[in-house]
Amino acid sequence: EQEFERIGGKAVIKVDVRILAATNKNLLDEIEKSRFREDLFYRLNVVEVRVPPLRERMDDLMGLIKHFFSIFSKKYNKQQLCILDSAFQILMGYSWPGNVRELRNVVERAVVLSQGDVIEPQDFPIKLQQLPPKTTVNLTPERVLTMAEMERVYIRKILEFTGGNKLEAARLLDITPKTLRSKISGAEIRK
């Protein structure tokens, strides 16, 4: 009813608030197991938004990697960072069980630990270094990728994934078809 009284108080205080709650649990299962109150669920569950885990939306990965590299490059004053292809393949091939929070931490760690202006596999946690890359990019392992080259590689992968369907690729990349056409023609990206 958008009003409450403080404990021990007599005045009614009017409020206009919205509550945003998040969980990684299935609350209906939790209710059945008596680990979550059903009445609270129905009070909170006005609009439900499901955000799938990162492993189910790998098309977001490239944008997040670029975003976090940009943030942490500025924060730690390492403006001209590049990434080795082998390091990039590790990021693209990992399943990210810790979701976006884990990705953010891995990128921050890599930026902090990088010697000079190149991110290498040894800048990642040991568990990532020991995984074989799941994606393959036809570049030598010592090849350094700029952010623009990373984007081209990723666009090629998305085009392969969509079988060359540029409309679907643009949708997955969250850009307009015109922007995709511009990136393809300007960067020699072929399906």
PDB file of C-alpha atoms in Angstrom:
ATOM      1  CA  GLU A   1       0.000   0.000   0.000  1.00  0.00           C
ATOM      2  CA  GLN A   2       3.105   2.146  -0.319  1.00  0.00           C
ATOM      3  CA  GLU A   3       3.185   3.174   3.312  1.00  0.00           C
ATOM      4  CA  PHE A   4       4.721   1.917   6.551  1.00  0.00           C
ATOM      5  CA  GLU A   5       5.344   2.827  10.183  1.00  0.00           C
ATOM      6  CA  ARG A   6       8.765   2.719  11.796  1.00  0.00           C
ATOM      7  CA  ILE A   7       9.119   0.206  14.606  1.00  0.00           C
ATOM      8  CA  GLY A   8       7.981   2.030  17.714  1.00  0.00           C
ATOM      9  CA  GLY A   9       6.814   5.002  15.645  1.00  0.00           C
ATOM     10  CA  LYS A  10       3.303   6.313  15.198  1.00  0.00           C
ATOM     11  CA  ALA A  11       3.621   8.311  11.968  1.00  0.00           C
ATOM     12  CA  VAL A  12       2.650   6.683   8.673  1.00  0.00           C
ATOM     13  CA  ILE A  13       5.365   7.201   6.075  1.00  0.00           C
ATOM     14  CA  LYS A  14       4.381   7.142   2.421  1.00  0.00           C
ATOM     15  CA  VAL A  15       6.861   5.731  -0.109  1.00  0.00           C
ATOM     16  CA  ASP A  16       7.055   5.202  -3.853  1.00  0.00           C
ATOM     17  CA  VAL A  17       9.548   2.399  -4.437  1.00  0.00           C
ATOM     18  CA  ARG A  18      10.061  -0.622  -6.625  1.00  0.00           C
ATOM     19  CA  ILE A  19      11.859  -3.732  -5.432  1.00  0.00           C
ATOM     20  CA  LEU A  20      14.221  -5.529  -7.760  1.00  0.00           C
ATOM     21  CA  ALA A  21      15.263  -8.983  -6.595  1.00  0.00           C
ATOM     22  CA  ALA A  22      17.601 -11.438  -8.293  1.00  0.00           C
ATOM     23  CA  THR A  23      18.454 -15.072  -7.738  1.00  0.00           C
ATOM     24  CA  ASN A  24      20.146 -17.954  -9.491  1.00  0.00           C
ATOM     25  CA  LYS A  25      17.670 -20.423  -7.988  1.00  0.00           C
ATOM     26  CA  ASN A  26      14.374 -21.698  -9.384  1.00  0.00           C
ATOM     27  CA  LEU A  27      12.068 -20.181  -6.797  1.00  0.00           C
ATOM     28  CA  LEU A  28       9.137 -22.466  -7.616  1.00  0.00           C
ATOM     29  CA  ASP A  29      11.373 -25.446  -6.778  1.00  0.00           C
ATOM     30  CA  GLU A  30      12.539 -23.666  -3.637  1.00  0.00           C
ATOM     31  CA  ILE A  31       8.904 -23.099  -2.579  1.00  0.00           C
ATOM     32  CA  GLU A  32       8.133 -26.798  -3.040  1.00  0.00           C
ATOM     33  CA  LYS A  33      11.146 -27.687  -0.883  1.00  0.00           C
ATOM     34  CA  SER A  34       9.970 -25.161   1.775  1.00  0.00           C
ATOM     35  CA  ARG A  35      13.120 -23.078   1.336  1.00  0.00           C
ATOM     36  CA  PHE A  36      11.342 -19.955   0.059  1.00  0.00           C
ATOM     37  CA  ARG A  37       8.100 -18.403   1.243  1.00  0.00           C
ATOM     38  CA  GLU A  38       5.300 -18.673  -1.300  1.00  0.00           C
ATOM     39  CA  ASP A  39       3.625 -15.440  -0.176  1.00  0.00           C
ATOM     40  CA  LEU A  40       6.876 -13.519  -0.615  1.00  0.00           C
ATOM     41  CA  PHE A  41       7.324 -15.004  -4.100  1.00  0.00           C
ATOM     42  CA  TYR A  42       3.917 -13.753  -5.210  1.00  0.00           C
ATOM     43  CA  ARG A  43       4.577 -10.317  -3.707  1.00  0.00           C
ATOM     44  CA  LEU A  44       7.864 -10.027  -5.587  1.00  0.00           C
ATOM     45  CA  ASN A  45       6.914 -11.740  -8.841  1.00  0.00           C
ATOM     46  CA  VAL A  46       5.226  -8.835 -10.631  1.00  0.00           C
ATOM     47  CA  VAL A  47       7.506  -8.822 -13.666  1.00  0.00           C
ATOM     48  CA  GLU A  48       9.859 -11.735 -14.125  1.00  0.00           C
ATOM     49  CA  VAL A  49      12.905 -11.282 -16.313  1.00  0.00           C
ATOM     50  CA  ARG A  50      15.019 -14.346 -16.990  1.00  0.00           C
ATOM     51  CA  VAL A  51      18.625 -13.641 -17.894  1.00  0.00           C
ATOM     52  CA  PRO A  52      20.216 -16.848 -19.167  1.00  0.00           C
ATOM     53  CA  PRO A  53      23.709 -17.719 -17.964  1.00  0.00           C
ATOM     54  CA  LEU A  54      26.595 -16.507 -20.096  1.00  0.00           C
ATOM     55  CA  ARG A  55      27.247 -20.029 -21.418  1.00  0.00           C
ATOM     56  CA  GLU A  56      23.773 -19.858 -23.063  1.00  0.00           C
ATOM     57  CA  ARG A  57      24.408 -16.494 -24.692  1.00  0.00           C
ATOM     58  CA  MET A  58      27.932 -16.699 -25.965  1.00  0.00           C
ATOM     59  CA  ASP A  59      27.024 -14.128 -28.615  1.00  0.00           C
ATOM     60  CA  ASP A  60      27.240 -11.529 -25.799  1.00  0.00           C
ATOM     61  CA  LEU A  61      30.757 -12.605 -24.874  1.00  0.00           C
ATOM     62  CA  MET A  62      32.719 -10.537 -27.394  1.00  0.00           C
ATOM     63  CA  GLY A  63      30.954  -7.321 -26.445  1.00  0.00           C
ATOM     64  CA  LEU A  64      31.478  -7.987 -22.741  1.00  0.00           C
ATOM     65  CA  ILE A  65      35.169  -8.763 -23.247  1.00  0.00           C
ATOM     66  CA  LYS A  66      35.649  -5.501 -25.156  1.00  0.00           C
ATOM     67  CA  HIS A  67      33.631  -3.572 -22.548  1.00  0.00           C
ATOM     68  CA  PHE A  68      35.619  -4.902 -19.601  1.00  0.00           C
ATOM     69  CA  PHE A  69      38.974  -4.446 -21.366  1.00  0.00           C
ATOM     70  CA  SER A  70      37.998  -0.837 -22.041  1.00  0.00           C
ATOM     71  CA  ILE A  71      36.978  -0.195 -18.416  1.00  0.00           C
ATOM     72  CA  PHE A  72      40.047  -1.783 -16.858  1.00  0.00           C
ATOM     73  CA  SER A  73      42.510  -0.411 -19.411  1.00  0.00           C
ATOM     74  CA  LYS A  74      41.424   3.084 -18.378  1.00  0.00           C
ATOM     75  CA  LYS A  75      41.274   2.246 -14.672  1.00  0.00           C
ATOM     76  CA  TYR A  76      44.825   0.863 -14.629  1.00  0.00           C
ATOM     77  CA  ASN A  77      46.186   3.342 -17.198  1.00  0.00           C
ATOM     78  CA  LYS A  78      47.009   0.721 -19.870  1.00  0.00           C
ATOM     79  CA  GLN A  79      45.391   2.360 -22.876  1.00  0.00           C
ATOM     80  CA  GLN A  80      47.078   0.495 -25.763  1.00  0.00           C
ATOM     81  CA  LEU A  81      46.369  -3.102 -24.706  1.00  0.00           C
ATOM     82  CA  CYS A  82      46.308  -5.891 -27.279  1.00  0.00           C
ATOM     83  CA  ILE A  83      45.551  -9.576 -26.735  1.00  0.00           C
ATOM     84  CA  LEU A  84      47.375 -12.632 -28.071  1.00  0.00           C
ATOM     85  CA  ASP A  85      45.221 -14.862 -30.241  1.00  0.00           C
ATOM     86  CA  SER A  86      45.874 -17.801 -27.897  1.00  0.00           C
ATOM     87  CA  ALA A  87      44.587 -15.752 -24.934  1.00  0.00           C
ATOM     88  CA  PHE A  88      41.545 -14.627 -26.911  1.00  0.00           C
ATOM     89  CA  GLN A  89      40.737 -18.240 -27.819  1.00  0.00           C
ATOM     90  CA  ILE A  90      40.809 -19.176 -24.143  1.00  0.00           C
ATOM     91  CA  LEU A  91      38.260 -16.475 -23.311  1.00  0.00           C
ATOM     92  CA  MET A  92      36.009 -17.475 -26.214  1.00  0.00           C
ATOM     93  CA  GLY A  93      36.251 -21.197 -25.447  1.00  0.00           C
ATOM     94  CA  TYR A  94      35.606 -21.160 -21.706  1.00  0.00           C
ATOM     95  CA  SER A  95      32.084 -21.957 -20.419  1.00  0.00           C
ATOM     96  CA  TRP A  96      32.007 -19.213 -17.718  1.00  0.00           C
ATOM     97  CA  PRO A  97      30.272 -21.012 -14.832  1.00  0.00           C
ATOM     98  CA  GLY A  98      30.617 -17.802 -12.777  1.00  0.00           C
ATOM     99  CA  ASN A  99      28.844 -15.856 -15.519  1.00  0.00           C
ATOM    100  CA  VAL A 100      29.549 -12.177 -16.194  1.00  0.00           C
ATOM    101  CA  ARG A 101      31.025 -11.607 -12.723  1.00  0.00           C
ATOM    102  CA  GLU A 102      33.690 -14.266 -13.396  1.00  0.00           C
ATOM    103  CA  LEU A 103      34.446 -12.821 -16.838  1.00  0.00           C
ATOM    104  CA  ARG A 104      34.804  -9.337 -15.352  1.00  0.00           C
ATOM    105  CA  ASN A 105      37.219 -10.605 -12.698  1.00  0.00           C
ATOM    106  CA  VAL A 106      39.292 -12.573 -15.234  1.00  0.00           C
ATOM    107  CA  VAL A 107      39.611  -9.557 -17.538  1.00  0.00           C
ATOM    108  CA  GLU A 108      40.504  -7.235 -14.654  1.00  0.00           C
ATOM    109  CA  ARG A 109      43.133  -9.724 -13.446  1.00  0.00           C
ATOM    110  CA  ALA A 110      44.603  -9.995 -16.944  1.00  0.00           C
ATOM    111  CA  VAL A 111      44.846  -6.229 -17.312  1.00  0.00           C
ATOM    112  CA  VAL A 112      46.465  -5.854 -13.893  1.00  0.00           C
ATOM    113  CA  LEU A 113      48.967  -8.698 -14.422  1.00  0.00           C
ATOM    114  CA  SER A 114      49.841  -7.991 -18.037  1.00  0.00           C
ATOM    115  CA  GLN A 115      53.475  -7.116 -18.597  1.00  0.00           C
ATOM    116  CA  GLY A 116      53.534  -4.262 -21.050  1.00  0.00           C
ATOM    117  CA  ASP A 117      50.691  -3.848 -23.483  1.00  0.00           C
ATOM    118  CA  VAL A 118      49.907  -7.471 -24.443  1.00  0.00           C
ATOM    119  CA  ILE A 119      47.461  -9.817 -22.682  1.00  0.00           C
ATOM    120  CA  GLU A 120      48.833 -13.372 -22.709  1.00  0.00           C
ATOM    121  CA  PRO A 121      47.392 -16.694 -21.475  1.00  0.00           C
ATOM    122  CA  GLN A 122      49.590 -16.557 -18.367  1.00  0.00           C
ATOM    123  CA  ASP A 123      47.698 -13.407 -17.332  1.00  0.00           C
ATOM    124  CA  PHE A 124      44.627 -15.623 -16.729  1.00  0.00           C
ATOM    125  CA  PRO A 125      43.945 -17.863 -13.713  1.00  0.00           C
ATOM    126  CA  ILE A 126      45.612 -21.298 -13.828  1.00  0.00           C
ATOM    127  CA  LYS A 127      42.303 -23.111 -14.459  1.00  0.00           C
ATOM    128  CA  LEU A 128      41.820 -21.151 -17.701  1.00  0.00           C
ATOM    129  CA  GLN A 129      45.434 -21.599 -18.784  1.00  0.00           C
ATOM    130  CA  GLN A 130      45.102 -25.380 -18.485  1.00  0.00           C
ATOM    131  CA  LEU A 131      41.984 -25.660 -20.662  1.00  0.00           C
ATOM    132  CA  PRO A 132      42.388 -26.459 -24.338  1.00  0.00           C
ATOM    133  CA  PRO A 133      40.763 -23.714 -26.418  1.00  0.00           C
ATOM    134  CA  LYS A 134      37.354 -24.709 -27.806  1.00  0.00           C
ATOM    135  CA  THR A 135      37.403 -22.258 -30.685  1.00  0.00           C
ATOM    136  CA  THR A 136      39.985 -22.230 -33.394  1.00  0.00           C
ATOM    137  CA  VAL A 137      41.126 -19.173 -35.228  1.00  0.00           C
ATOM    138  CA  ASN A 138      43.485 -19.693 -38.122  1.00  0.00           C
ATOM    139  CA  LEU A 139      46.216 -17.467 -36.740  1.00  0.00           C
ATOM    140  CA  THR A 140      49.530 -18.390 -35.178  1.00  0.00           C
ATOM    141  CA  PRO A 141      49.483 -18.693 -31.381  1.00  0.00           C
ATOM    142  CA  GLU A 142      51.917 -15.792 -31.012  1.00  0.00           C
ATOM    143  CA  ARG A 143      49.861 -13.458 -33.185  1.00  0.00           C
ATOM    144  CA  VAL A 144      48.767 -10.329 -31.317  1.00  0.00           C
ATOM    145  CA  LEU A 145      45.174  -9.237 -31.928  1.00  0.00           C
ATOM    146  CA  THR A 146      44.056  -5.662 -31.681  1.00  0.00           C
ATOM    147  CA  MET A 147      40.493  -5.017 -30.534  1.00  0.00           C
ATOM    148  CA  ALA A 148      39.503  -4.390 -34.177  1.00  0.00           C
ATOM    149  CA  GLU A 149      40.995  -7.751 -35.198  1.00  0.00           C
ATOM    150  CA  MET A 150      39.209  -9.467 -32.304  1.00  0.00           C
ATOM    151  CA  GLU A 151      35.966  -7.980 -33.585  1.00  0.00           C
ATOM    152  CA  ARG A 152      36.648  -9.230 -37.140  1.00  0.00           C
ATOM    153  CA  VAL A 153      37.421 -12.740 -35.868  1.00  0.00           C
ATOM    154  CA  TYR A 154      34.240 -12.740 -33.812  1.00  0.00           C
ATOM    155  CA  ILE A 155      32.085 -11.480 -36.702  1.00  0.00           C
ATOM    156  CA  ARG A 156      33.521 -14.258 -38.886  1.00  0.00           C
ATOM    157  CA  LYS A 157      32.608 -16.820 -36.201  1.00  0.00           C
ATOM    158  CA  ILE A 158      29.062 -15.456 -35.946  1.00  0.00           C
ATOM    159  CA  LEU A 159      28.694 -15.554 -39.742  1.00  0.00           C
ATOM    160  CA  GLU A 160      29.901 -19.179 -39.728  1.00  0.00           C
ATOM    161  CA  PHE A 161      27.447 -19.967 -36.927  1.00  0.00           C
ATOM    162  CA  THR A 162      24.533 -18.455 -38.885  1.00  0.00           C
ATOM    163  CA  GLY A 163      25.563 -20.110 -42.142  1.00  0.00           C
ATOM    164  CA  GLY A 164      26.222 -16.706 -43.689  1.00  0.00           C
ATOM    165  CA  ASN A 165      22.792 -15.307 -42.770  1.00  0.00           C
ATOM    166  CA  LYS A 166      23.667 -11.635 -42.306  1.00  0.00           C
ATOM    167  CA  LEU A 167      20.284 -10.662 -40.821  1.00  0.00           C
ATOM    168  CA  GLU A 168      20.600 -13.331 -38.136  1.00  0.00           C
ATOM    169  CA  ALA A 169      24.256 -12.420 -37.559  1.00  0.00           C
ATOM    170  CA  ALA A 170      23.312  -8.753 -37.102  1.00  0.00           C
ATOM    171  CA  ARG A 171      20.603  -9.762 -34.628  1.00  0.00           C
ATOM    172  CA  LEU A 172      23.043 -11.898 -32.621  1.00  0.00           C
ATOM    173  CA  LEU A 173      25.629  -9.109 -32.655  1.00  0.00           C
ATOM    174  CA  ASP A 174      22.951  -6.591 -31.619  1.00  0.00           C
ATOM    175  CA  ILE A 175      23.793  -4.265 -34.497  1.00  0.00           C
ATOM    176  CA  THR A 176      21.835  -3.186 -37.544  1.00  0.00           C
ATOM    177  CA  PRO A 177      22.248  -5.090 -40.826  1.00  0.00           C
ATOM    178  CA  LYS A 178      23.643  -1.867 -42.318  1.00  0.00           C
ATOM    179  CA  THR A 179      26.329  -1.691 -39.624  1.00  0.00           C
ATOM    180  CA  LEU A 180      27.198  -5.337 -40.219  1.00  0.00           C
ATOM    181  CA  ARG A 181      27.478  -4.745 -43.986  1.00  0.00           C
ATOM    182  CA  SER A 182      29.752  -1.769 -43.270  1.00  0.00           C
ATOM    183  CA  LYS A 183      31.964  -3.847 -40.957  1.00  0.00           C
ATOM    184  CA  ILE A 184      32.116  -6.677 -43.499  1.00  0.00           C
ATOM    185  CA  SER A 185      33.058  -4.458 -46.437  1.00  0.00           C
ATOM    186  CA  GLY A 186      35.443  -2.271 -44.433  1.00  0.00           C
ATOM    187  CA  ALA A 187      37.323  -5.110 -42.752  1.00  0.00           C
ATOM    188  CA  GLU A 188      37.478  -7.805 -45.419  1.00  0.00           C
ATOM    189  CA  ILE A 189      35.273 -10.168 -43.434  1.00  0.00           C
ATOM    190  CA  ARG A 190      33.901 -13.000 -45.525  1.00  0.00           C
ATOM    191  CA  LYS A 191      31.477 -15.739 -44.609  1.00  0.00           C
TER     192      LYS A 191
END
